[in-house]
Coordinates of C-alpha atoms and ligand atoms in Angstrom, one line a residue:
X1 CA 4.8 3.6 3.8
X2 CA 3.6 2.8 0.2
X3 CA 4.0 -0.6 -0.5
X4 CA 4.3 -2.1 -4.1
X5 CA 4.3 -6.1 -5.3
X6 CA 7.0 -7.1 -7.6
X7 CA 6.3 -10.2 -9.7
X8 CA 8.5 -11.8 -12.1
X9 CA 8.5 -13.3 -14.9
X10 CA 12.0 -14.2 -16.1
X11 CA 13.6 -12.6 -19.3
X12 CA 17.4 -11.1 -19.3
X13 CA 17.0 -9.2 -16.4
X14 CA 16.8 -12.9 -14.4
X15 CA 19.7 -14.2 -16.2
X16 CA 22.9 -16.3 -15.2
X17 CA 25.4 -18.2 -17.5
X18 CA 24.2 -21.1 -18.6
X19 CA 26.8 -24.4 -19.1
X20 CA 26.8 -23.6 -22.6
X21 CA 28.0 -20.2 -22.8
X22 CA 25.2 -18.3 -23.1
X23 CA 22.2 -17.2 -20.5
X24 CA 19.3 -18.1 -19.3
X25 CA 16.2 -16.7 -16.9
X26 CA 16.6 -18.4 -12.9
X27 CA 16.5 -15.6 -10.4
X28 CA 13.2 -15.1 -9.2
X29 CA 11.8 -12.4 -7.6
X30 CA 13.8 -12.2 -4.2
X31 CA 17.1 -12.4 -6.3
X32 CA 16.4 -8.8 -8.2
X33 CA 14.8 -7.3 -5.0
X34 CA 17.7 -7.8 -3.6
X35 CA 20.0 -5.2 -6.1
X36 CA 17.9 -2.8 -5.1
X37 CA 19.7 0.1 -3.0
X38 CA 17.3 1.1 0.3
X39 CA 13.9 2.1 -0.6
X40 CA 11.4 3.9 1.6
X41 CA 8.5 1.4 0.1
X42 CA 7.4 -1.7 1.5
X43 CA 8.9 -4.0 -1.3
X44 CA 6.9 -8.0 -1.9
X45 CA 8.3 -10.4 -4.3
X46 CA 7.0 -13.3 -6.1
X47 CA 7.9 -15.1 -8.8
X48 CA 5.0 -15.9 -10.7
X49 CA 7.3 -17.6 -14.2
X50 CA 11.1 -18.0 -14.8
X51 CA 10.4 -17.6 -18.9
X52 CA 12.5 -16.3 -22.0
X53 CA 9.6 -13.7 -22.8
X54 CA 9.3 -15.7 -26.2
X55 CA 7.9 -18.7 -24.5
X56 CA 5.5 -16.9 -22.8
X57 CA 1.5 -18.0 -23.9
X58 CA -2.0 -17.0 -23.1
X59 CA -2.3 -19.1 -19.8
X60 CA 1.0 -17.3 -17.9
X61 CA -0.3 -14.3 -19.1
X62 CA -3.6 -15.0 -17.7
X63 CA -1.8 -16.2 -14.6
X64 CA 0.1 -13.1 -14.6
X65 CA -3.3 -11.0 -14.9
X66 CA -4.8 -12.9 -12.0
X67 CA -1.5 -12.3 -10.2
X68 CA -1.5 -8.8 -10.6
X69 CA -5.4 -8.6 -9.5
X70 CA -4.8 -10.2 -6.5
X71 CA -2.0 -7.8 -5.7
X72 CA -4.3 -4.9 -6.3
X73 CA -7.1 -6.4 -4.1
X74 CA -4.9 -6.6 -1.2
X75 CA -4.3 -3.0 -1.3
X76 CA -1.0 -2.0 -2.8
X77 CA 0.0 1.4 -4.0
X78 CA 1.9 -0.2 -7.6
X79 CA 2.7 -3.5 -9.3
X80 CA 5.8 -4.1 -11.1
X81 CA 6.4 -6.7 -13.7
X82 CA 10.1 -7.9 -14.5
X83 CA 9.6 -9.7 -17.8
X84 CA 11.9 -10.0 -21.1
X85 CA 11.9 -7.4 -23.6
X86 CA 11.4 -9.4 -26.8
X87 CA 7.8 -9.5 -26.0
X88 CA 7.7 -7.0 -23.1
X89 CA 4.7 -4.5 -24.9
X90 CA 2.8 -7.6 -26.1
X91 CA 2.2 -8.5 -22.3
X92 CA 1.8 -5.0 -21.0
X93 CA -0.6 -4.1 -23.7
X94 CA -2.4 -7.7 -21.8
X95 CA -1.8 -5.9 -18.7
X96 CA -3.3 -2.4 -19.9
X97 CA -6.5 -4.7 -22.0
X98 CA -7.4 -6.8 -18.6
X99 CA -6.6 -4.9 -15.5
X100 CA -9.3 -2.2 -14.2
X101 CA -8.8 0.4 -11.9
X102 CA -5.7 3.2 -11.6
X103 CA -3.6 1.6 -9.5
X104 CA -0.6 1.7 -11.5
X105 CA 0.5 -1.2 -13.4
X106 CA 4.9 -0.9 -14.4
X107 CA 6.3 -3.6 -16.3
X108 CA 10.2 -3.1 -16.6
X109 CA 13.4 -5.5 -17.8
X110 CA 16.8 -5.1 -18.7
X111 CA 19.0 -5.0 -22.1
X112 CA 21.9 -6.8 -20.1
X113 CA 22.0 -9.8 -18.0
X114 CA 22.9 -9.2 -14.1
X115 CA 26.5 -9.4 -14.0
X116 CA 27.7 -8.0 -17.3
X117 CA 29.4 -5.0 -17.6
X118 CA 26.9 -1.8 -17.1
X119 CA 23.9 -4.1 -16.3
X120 CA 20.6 -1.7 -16.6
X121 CA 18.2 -4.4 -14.5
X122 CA 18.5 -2.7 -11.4
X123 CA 18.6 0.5 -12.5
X124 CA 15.2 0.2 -14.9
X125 CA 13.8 -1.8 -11.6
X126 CA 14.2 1.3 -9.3
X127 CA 12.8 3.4 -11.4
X128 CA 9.7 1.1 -12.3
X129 CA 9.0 0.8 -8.3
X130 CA 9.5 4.6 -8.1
X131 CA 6.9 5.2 -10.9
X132 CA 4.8 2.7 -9.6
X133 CA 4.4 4.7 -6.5
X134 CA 3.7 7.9 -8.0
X135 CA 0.5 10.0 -8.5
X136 CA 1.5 11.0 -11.4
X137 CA 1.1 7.4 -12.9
X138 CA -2.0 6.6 -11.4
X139 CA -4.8 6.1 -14.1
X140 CA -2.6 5.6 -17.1
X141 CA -2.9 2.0 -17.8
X142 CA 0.2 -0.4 -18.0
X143 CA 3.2 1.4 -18.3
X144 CA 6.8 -0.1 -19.5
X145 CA 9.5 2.1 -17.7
X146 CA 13.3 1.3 -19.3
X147 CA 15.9 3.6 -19.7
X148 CA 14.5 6.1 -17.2
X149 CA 11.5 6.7 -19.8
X150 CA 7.6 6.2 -19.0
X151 CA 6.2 4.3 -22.3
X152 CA 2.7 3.8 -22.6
X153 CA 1.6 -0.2 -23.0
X154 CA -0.9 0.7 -25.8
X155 CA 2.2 2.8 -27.8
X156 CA 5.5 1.2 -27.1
X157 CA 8.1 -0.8 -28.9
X158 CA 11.3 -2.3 -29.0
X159 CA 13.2 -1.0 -31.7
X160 CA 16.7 -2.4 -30.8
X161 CA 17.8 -6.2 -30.3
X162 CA 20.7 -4.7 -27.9
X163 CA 20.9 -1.3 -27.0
X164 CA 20.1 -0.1 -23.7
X165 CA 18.0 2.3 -25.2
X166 CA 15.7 0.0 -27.1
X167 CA 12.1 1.1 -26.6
X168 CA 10.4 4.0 -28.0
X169 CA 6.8 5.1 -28.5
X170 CA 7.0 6.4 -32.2
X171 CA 4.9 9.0 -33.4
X172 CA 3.8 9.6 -29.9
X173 CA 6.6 10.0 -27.3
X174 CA 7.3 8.9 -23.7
X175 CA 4.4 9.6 -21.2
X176 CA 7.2 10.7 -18.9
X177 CA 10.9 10.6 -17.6
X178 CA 12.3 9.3 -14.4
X179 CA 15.1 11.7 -14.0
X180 CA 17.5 11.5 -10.6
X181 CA 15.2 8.8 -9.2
X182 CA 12.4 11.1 -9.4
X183 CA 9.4 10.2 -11.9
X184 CA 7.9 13.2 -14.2
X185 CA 4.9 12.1 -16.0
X186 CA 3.4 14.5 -18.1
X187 CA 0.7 13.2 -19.8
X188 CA -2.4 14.3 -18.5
X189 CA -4.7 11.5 -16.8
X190 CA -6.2 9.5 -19.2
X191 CA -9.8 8.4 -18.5
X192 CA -10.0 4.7 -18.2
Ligands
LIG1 N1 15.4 -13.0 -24.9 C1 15.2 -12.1 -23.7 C2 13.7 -12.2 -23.4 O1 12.9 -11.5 -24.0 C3 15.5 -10.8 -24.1 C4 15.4 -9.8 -22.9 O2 14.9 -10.0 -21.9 O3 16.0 -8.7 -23.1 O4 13.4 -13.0 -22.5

């Protein structure tokens, strides 16, 4: 079975109302495992920071790169990064700069906060462990999958301060699609 690390790092997708009304990042890692329907992957969880992506700086992102290091030393198949969006390509273009190797790299979030109305976390978090177990995105540095669409780290952005559909990779285009679960990347390999 292919086994793939999930660490988190806070952002609306590890939101719950806050006393004042609005929302703010406290489920960790075992809280958004747990949305996801039955997998046949061996799923770990660990919450490396519980951030609004705005506050997070250099060091967590260096902890984050370490993090995702040791995952790849101990032999998983994928990594996936729950973060926020507002700064969601700046850390996977870190990811993409500072991690070797093809082992596929998946950073993923949500427009909506669980529990609202048409919440996309567990939705973009299936389909970031589905493309993080694919062959298809081995060797194609970091990767932001949202919206069932493969961005590349080094050409994505957020475009949108609510829709579900927020990121795009202008003038170049989605790597690939995850389309019924199932990820299509069709990019050729890029050499790394
Ligand atoms: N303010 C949130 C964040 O970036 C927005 C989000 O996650 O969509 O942490």
């Amino acid at each position: 079975m292919k086994r793939v690390a999930i660490l988190a790092m806070g952002g609306t997708i590890a939101m719950v109302p806050a006393p004042d009304g609005g929302v703010v990042p406290a489920l960790g890692a075992e809280d958004l495992v747990k949305a996801l329907p039955g997998l046949d992957v061996e799923v770990t969880a660990r919450t490396v920071r519980t951030l609004p992506s705005p506050s997070v700086g250099f060091a967590d992102l260096v902890d984050l790169a370490d993090a995702v290091r040791a995952e790849i030393a101990a032999g998983v198949d994928g990594v996936v990064v729950t973060h926020g969006t507002d700064t969601i390509e700046e850390t996977a273009l870190f990811l993409d700069l500072t991690i070797p190797g093809d082992t596929p790299v998946v950073v993923t979030g949500a427009m909506r906060p669980p529990g609202s109305p048409g919440a996309d976390g567990p939705a973009n978090l299936y389909a970031a462990v589905k493309v993080a177990t694919s062959a298809d995105a081995r060797g194609l540095g970091a990767l932001v999958v949202m919206s069932d669409e493969v961005h590349g780290a080094r050409f994505v952005r957020k475009g949108h301060t609510s829709s579900t559909g927020a990121f795009a990779s202008p003038g170049f285009g989605p790597l690939g699609l995850v389309v019924e679960g199932e990820p299509a990347c069709a990019a050729p390999r890029a050499s790394r």
